[in-house]
Coordinates of C-alpha atoms in Angstrom, one line a residue:
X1 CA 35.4 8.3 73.9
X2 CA 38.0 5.2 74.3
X3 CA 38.7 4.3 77.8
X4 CA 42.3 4.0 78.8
X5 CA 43.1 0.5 80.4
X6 CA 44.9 1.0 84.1
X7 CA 48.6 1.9 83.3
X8 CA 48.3 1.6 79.2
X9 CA 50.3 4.8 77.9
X10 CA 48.3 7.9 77.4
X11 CA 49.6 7.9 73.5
X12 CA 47.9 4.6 72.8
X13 CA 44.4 5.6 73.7
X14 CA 45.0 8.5 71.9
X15 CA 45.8 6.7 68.5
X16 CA 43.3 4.1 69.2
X17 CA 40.7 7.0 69.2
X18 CA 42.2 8.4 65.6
X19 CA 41.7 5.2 64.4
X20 CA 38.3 4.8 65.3
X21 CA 37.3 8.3 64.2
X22 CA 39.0 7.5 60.8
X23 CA 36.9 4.4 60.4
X24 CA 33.5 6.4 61.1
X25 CA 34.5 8.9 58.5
X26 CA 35.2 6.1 55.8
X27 CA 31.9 4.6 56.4
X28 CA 30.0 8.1 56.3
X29 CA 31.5 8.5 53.0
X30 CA 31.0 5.5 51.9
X31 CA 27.3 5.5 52.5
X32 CA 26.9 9.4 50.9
X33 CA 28.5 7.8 48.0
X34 CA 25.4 4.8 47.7
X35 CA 23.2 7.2 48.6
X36 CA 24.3 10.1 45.4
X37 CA 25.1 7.2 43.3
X38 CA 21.3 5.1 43.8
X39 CA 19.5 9.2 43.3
X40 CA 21.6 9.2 39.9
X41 CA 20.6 5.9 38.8
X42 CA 16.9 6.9 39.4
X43 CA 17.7 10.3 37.8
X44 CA 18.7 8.6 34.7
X45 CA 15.2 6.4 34.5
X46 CA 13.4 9.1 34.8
X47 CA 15.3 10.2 31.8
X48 CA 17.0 13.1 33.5
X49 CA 20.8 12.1 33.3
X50 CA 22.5 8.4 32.8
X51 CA 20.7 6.1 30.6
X52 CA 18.5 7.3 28.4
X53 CA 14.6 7.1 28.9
X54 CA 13.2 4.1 28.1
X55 CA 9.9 3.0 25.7
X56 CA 8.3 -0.1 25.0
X57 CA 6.8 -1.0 22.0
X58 CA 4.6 -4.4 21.3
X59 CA 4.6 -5.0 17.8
X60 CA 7.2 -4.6 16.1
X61 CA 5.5 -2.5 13.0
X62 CA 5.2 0.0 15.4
X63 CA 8.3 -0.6 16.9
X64 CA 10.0 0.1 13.7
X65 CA 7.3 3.7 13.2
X66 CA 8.5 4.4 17.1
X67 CA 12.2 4.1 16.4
X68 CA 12.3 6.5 13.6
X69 CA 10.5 8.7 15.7
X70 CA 12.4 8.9 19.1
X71 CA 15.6 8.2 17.1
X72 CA 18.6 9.1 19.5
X73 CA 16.0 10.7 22.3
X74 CA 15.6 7.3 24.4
X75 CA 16.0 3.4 24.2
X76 CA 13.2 1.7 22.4
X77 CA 12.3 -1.7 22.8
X78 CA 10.5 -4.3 20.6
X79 CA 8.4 -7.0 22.5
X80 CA 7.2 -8.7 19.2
X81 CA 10.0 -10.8 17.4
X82 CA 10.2 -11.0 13.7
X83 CA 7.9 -13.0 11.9
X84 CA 6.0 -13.4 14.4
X85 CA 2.2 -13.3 14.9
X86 CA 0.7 -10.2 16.7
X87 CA -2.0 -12.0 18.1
X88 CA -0.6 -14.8 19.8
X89 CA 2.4 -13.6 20.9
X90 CA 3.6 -14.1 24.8
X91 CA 6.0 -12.1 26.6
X92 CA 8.4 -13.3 29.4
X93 CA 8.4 -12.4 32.9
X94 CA 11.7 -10.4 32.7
X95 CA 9.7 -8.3 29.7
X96 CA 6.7 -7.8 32.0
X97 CA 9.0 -6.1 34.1
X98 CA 10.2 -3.7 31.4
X99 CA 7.1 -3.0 30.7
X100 CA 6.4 -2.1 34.5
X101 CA 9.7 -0.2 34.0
X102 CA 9.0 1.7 30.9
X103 CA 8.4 5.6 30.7
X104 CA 6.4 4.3 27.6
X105 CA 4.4 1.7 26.5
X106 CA 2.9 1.9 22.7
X107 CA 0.6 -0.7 21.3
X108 CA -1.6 -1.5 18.5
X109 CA -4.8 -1.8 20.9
X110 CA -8.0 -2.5 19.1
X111 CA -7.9 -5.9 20.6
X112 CA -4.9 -7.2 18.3
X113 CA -2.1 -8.0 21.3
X114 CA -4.4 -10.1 22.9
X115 CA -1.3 -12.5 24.4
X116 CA 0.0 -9.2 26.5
X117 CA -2.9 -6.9 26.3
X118 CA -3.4 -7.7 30.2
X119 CA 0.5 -6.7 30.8
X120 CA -0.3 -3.4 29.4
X121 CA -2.9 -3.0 31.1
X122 CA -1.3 -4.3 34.4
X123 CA 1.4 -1.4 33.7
X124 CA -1.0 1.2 33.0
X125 CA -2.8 0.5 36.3
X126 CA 0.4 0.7 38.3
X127 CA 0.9 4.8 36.8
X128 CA 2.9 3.8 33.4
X129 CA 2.3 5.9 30.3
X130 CA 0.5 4.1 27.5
X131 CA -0.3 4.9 24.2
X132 CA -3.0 2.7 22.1
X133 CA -2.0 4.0 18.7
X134 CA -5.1 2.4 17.4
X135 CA -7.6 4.5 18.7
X136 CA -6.5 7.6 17.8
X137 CA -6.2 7.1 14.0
X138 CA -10.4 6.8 13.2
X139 CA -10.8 3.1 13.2
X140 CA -13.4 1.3 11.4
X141 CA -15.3 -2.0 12.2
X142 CA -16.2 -4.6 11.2
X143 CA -19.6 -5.5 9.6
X144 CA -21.7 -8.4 9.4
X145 CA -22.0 -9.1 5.7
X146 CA -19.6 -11.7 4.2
X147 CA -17.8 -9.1 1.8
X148 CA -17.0 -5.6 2.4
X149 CA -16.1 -2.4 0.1
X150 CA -14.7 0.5 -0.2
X151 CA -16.9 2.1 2.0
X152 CA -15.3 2.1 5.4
X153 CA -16.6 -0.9 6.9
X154 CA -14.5 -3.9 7.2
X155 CA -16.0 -7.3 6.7
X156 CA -17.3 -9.5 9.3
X157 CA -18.0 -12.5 7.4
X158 CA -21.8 -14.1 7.3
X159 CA -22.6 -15.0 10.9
X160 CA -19.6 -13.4 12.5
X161 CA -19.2 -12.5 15.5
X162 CA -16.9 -9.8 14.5
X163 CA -20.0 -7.4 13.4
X164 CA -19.4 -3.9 15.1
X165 CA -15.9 -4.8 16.6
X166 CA -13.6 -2.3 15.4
X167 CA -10.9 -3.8 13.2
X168 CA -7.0 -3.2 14.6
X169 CA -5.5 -4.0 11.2
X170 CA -4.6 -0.2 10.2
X171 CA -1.1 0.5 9.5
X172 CA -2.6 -1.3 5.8
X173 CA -3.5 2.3 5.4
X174 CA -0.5 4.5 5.3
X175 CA -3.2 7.5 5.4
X176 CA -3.7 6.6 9.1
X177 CA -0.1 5.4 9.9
X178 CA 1.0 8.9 9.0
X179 CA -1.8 10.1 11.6
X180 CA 0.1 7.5 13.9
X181 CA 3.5 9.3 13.7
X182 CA 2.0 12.4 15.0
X183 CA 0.2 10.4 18.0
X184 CA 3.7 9.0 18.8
X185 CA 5.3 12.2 18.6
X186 CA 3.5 13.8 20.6
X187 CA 3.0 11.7 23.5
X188 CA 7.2 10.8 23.9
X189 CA 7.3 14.4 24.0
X190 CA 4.9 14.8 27.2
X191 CA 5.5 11.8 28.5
X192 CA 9.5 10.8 28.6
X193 CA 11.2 13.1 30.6
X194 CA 14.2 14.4 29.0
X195 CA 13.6 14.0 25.2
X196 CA 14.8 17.0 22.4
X197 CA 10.8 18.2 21.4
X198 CA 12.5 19.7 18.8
X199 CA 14.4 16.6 17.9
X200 CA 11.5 14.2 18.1
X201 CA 8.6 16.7 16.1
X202 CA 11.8 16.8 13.3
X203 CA 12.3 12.9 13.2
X204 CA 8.5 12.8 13.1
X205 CA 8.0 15.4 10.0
X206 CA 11.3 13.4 7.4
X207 CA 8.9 10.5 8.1
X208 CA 6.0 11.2 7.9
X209 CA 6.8 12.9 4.6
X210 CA 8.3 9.3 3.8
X211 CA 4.7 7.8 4.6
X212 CA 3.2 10.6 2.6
X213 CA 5.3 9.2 -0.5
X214 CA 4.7 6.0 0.1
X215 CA 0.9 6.3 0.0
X216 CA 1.2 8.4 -3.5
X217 CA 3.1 5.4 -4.7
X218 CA 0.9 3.1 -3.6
X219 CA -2.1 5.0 -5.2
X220 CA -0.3 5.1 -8.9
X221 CA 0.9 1.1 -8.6
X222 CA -2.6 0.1 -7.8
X223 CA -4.2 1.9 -11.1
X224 CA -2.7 -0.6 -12.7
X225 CA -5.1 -2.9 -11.8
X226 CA -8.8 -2.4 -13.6
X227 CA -11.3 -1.6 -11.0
X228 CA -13.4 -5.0 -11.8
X229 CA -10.0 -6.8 -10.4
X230 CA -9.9 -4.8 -6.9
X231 CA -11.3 -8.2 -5.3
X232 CA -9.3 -9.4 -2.3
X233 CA -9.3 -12.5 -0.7
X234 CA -6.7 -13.1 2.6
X235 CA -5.9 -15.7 5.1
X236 CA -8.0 -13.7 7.6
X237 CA -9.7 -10.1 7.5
X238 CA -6.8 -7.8 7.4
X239 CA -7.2 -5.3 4.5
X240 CA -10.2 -3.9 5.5
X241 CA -8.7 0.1 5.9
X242 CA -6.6 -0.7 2.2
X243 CA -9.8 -1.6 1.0
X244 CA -11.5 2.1 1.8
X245 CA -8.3 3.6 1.1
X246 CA -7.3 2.4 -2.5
X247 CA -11.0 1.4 -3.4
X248 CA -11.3 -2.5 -3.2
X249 CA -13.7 -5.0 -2.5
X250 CA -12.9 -7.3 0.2
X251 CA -14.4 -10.3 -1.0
X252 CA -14.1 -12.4 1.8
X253 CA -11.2 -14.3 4.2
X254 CA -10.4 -18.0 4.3
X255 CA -10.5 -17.4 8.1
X256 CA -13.4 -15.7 8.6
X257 CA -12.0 -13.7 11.5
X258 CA -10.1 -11.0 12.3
X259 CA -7.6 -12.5 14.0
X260 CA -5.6 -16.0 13.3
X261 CA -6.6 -17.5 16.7
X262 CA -10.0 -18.7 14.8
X263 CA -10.6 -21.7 12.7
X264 CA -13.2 -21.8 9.6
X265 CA -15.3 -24.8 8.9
X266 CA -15.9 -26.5 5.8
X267 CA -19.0 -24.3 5.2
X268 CA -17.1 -21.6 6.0
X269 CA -15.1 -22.4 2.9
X270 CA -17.8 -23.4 0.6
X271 CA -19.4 -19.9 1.4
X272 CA -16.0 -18.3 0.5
X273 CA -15.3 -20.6 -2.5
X274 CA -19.3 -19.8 -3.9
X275 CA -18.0 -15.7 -3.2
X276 CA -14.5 -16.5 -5.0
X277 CA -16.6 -18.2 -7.9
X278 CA -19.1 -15.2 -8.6
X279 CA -16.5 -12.4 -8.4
X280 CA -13.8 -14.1 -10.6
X281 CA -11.3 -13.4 -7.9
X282 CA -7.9 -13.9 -9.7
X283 CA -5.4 -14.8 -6.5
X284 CA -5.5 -15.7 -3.0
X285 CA -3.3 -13.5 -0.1
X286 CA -1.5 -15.3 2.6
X287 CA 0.1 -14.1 5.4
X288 CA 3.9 -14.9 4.5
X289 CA 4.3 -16.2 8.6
X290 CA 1.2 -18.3 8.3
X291 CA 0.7 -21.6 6.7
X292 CA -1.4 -21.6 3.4
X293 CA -2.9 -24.9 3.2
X294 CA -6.4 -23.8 3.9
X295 CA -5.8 -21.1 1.1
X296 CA -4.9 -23.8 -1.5
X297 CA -7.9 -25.9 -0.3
X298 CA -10.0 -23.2 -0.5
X299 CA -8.5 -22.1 -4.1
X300 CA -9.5 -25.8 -4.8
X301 CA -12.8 -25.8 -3.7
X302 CA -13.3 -22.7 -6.0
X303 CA -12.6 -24.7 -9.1
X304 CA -10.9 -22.0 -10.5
X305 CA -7.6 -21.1 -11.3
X306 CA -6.8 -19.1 -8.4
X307 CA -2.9 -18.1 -7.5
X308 CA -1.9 -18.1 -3.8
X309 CA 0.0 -15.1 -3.4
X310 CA 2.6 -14.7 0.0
X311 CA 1.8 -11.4 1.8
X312 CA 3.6 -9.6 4.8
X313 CA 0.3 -8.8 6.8
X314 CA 0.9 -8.2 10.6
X315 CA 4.5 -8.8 11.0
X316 CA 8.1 -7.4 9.8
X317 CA 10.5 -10.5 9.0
X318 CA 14.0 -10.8 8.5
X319 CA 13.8 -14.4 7.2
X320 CA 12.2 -13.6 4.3
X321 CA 13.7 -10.7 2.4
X322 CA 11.0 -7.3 1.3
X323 CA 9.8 -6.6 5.2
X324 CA 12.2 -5.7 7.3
X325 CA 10.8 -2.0 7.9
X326 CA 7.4 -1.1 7.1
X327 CA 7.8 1.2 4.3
X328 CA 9.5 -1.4 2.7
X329 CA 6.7 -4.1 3.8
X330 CA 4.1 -1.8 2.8
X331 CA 5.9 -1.6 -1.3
X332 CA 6.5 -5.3 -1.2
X333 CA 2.4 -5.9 -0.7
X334 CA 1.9 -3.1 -3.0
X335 CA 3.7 -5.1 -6.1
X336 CA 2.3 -8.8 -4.9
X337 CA -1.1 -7.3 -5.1
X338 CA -0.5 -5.7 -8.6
X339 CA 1.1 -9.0 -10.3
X340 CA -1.7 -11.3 -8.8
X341 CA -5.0 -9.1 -9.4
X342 CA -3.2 -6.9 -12.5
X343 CA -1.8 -9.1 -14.9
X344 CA -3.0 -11.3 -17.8

């Protein structure tokens, strides 16, 4: 109540008190509008109004796999750049906090992310959703002998110390990356609030019935090469699950590791040159991101004529023209393989 001042007019005090009750009200109002408009900001992260839902992604193979899965259903964001390499790659403070953030976070697993494997795991400690994709497709490991087959077992290299480590590398099977679409289906749908089912099992079943294709393609390009040229040498061990699926030999890896962070020494590639030698392997495979000269010394040290052929291994590019999603990766690899092991 406003006090009236000794001999102020009776009418004053009284507007004096409107005004004040006026400005209360404003301010009440103003707060329940903070307050409605913060709980429908929060609404829309938890993907039940505003923005849509949001999922974060690592590499960006399966960035591209996850987008044609969610499609419209939520944002999806790609931590990996083009071109860039999967196993070193850092993240910046501002996209730790999206991952923090996320409803979502799919990755590889398998040890390949090993620059932001401990921001994933950071996330998934603090209650976020994770998927390793990985892990749920049947991986296979690595052995210890210095070539590997057909057989399900990817090679190690002789004294490696990748022997019974299970090899991350398996989107090179589009067997298994069909598998993955399912896995990421499946878990946008019980984890990120707010999502069509219907929409996102639909998006899943066109492409996985793209993969499908793709394999059967991949299958008939690669009978053009006789079985006694199925010998694959790479940059590093990355075809082991193409290998079992299309019946190859892995003959051996200029890095003899299964991840670009390592560096062979020379007897490293005298070992692989001797292997190169005995199996009359026909061309080198480097990863189109990664320098080749220890390929071309390597192809030297053989003594043979040996091509070095550019891949796309572990990363989609938009600097070089054939990877930009990985369908169209996965056909480009398909025809570099048949004109260096299938021709002549």
């Amino acid at each position: 109540m406003t006090a009236r001042l000794r001999g102020e007019p009776r009418s004053t005090v009284s507007a004096a008190h409107t005004l004040v009750r006026a400005t209360a009200l404003r301010l009440a109002v103003l707060v329940m509008a903070i307050v409605l408009g913060a709980s429908v900001a929060l609404a829309g992260c938890a993907g039940t109004g505003g923005r849509p839902p949001a999922v974060v992604v690592t590499t960006n193979i399966l960035g591209d796999v996850t987008r044609r899965v969610v499609g419209d259903e939520a944002d999806v964001t790609v931590l990996m750049k083009p071109d860039a390499d999967p196993h070193s790659f850092a993240i910046s403070a501002q996209e730790a906090a999206t991952i923090e953030r996320a409803a979502l976070v799919v990755y590889n697993g398998l040890g390949l992310e090993e620059g932001v494997l401990r921001n994933v795991e950071a996330a998934k400690d603090a209650g976020v959703a994770t998927l390793a994709v990985g892990e749920g497709v049947n991986p296979i490991r690595y052995t210890g002998d210095h070539g590997g087959g057909p057989d399900g077992a990817a090679p190690g290299g002789a004294g490696s110390d990748l022997a019974g480590r299970p090899d991350p590398h398996f989107w090179t099977d589009p067997h298994r990356m069909a598998r993955a679409v399912d896995l990421i289906a499946e878990r946008v749908i019980d984890k990120v609030n707010g999502v069509d089912a219907a929409a996102v099992r639909a998006n899943a079943a066109r492409y996985r019935a793209e993969i499908e294709a793709l394999d059967a393609w991949m299958e008939t390009r690669f009978a053009a090469i006789p079985p006694a040229r199925r010998n694959l040498v790479t940059n590093h061990h990355v075809f082991g699950y193409l290998a079992q699926r299309y019946g190859f030999t892995v003959v051996g890896a200029v890095v003899p590791s299964g991840t670009t962070l390592a560096s062979p020494s020379a007897s490293d590639l005298k070992s692989l040159a001797d292997a190169v030698r005995v199996a009359g392997v026909r061309a080198i495979f480097a990863d189109s991101s990664q320098p080749d000269r220890l390929a071309r010394v390597m192809a030297a040290e053989a003594g043979l004529k040996v091509r070095v052929v550019s891949l796309f291994t572990e990363s989609l590019s938009t600097a070089r023209t054939g990877a930009s999603t990985y369908v169209e990766m996965m056909r480009s690899n398909t025809e570099a393989m048949v004109g260096g092991l299938g021709e002549g």
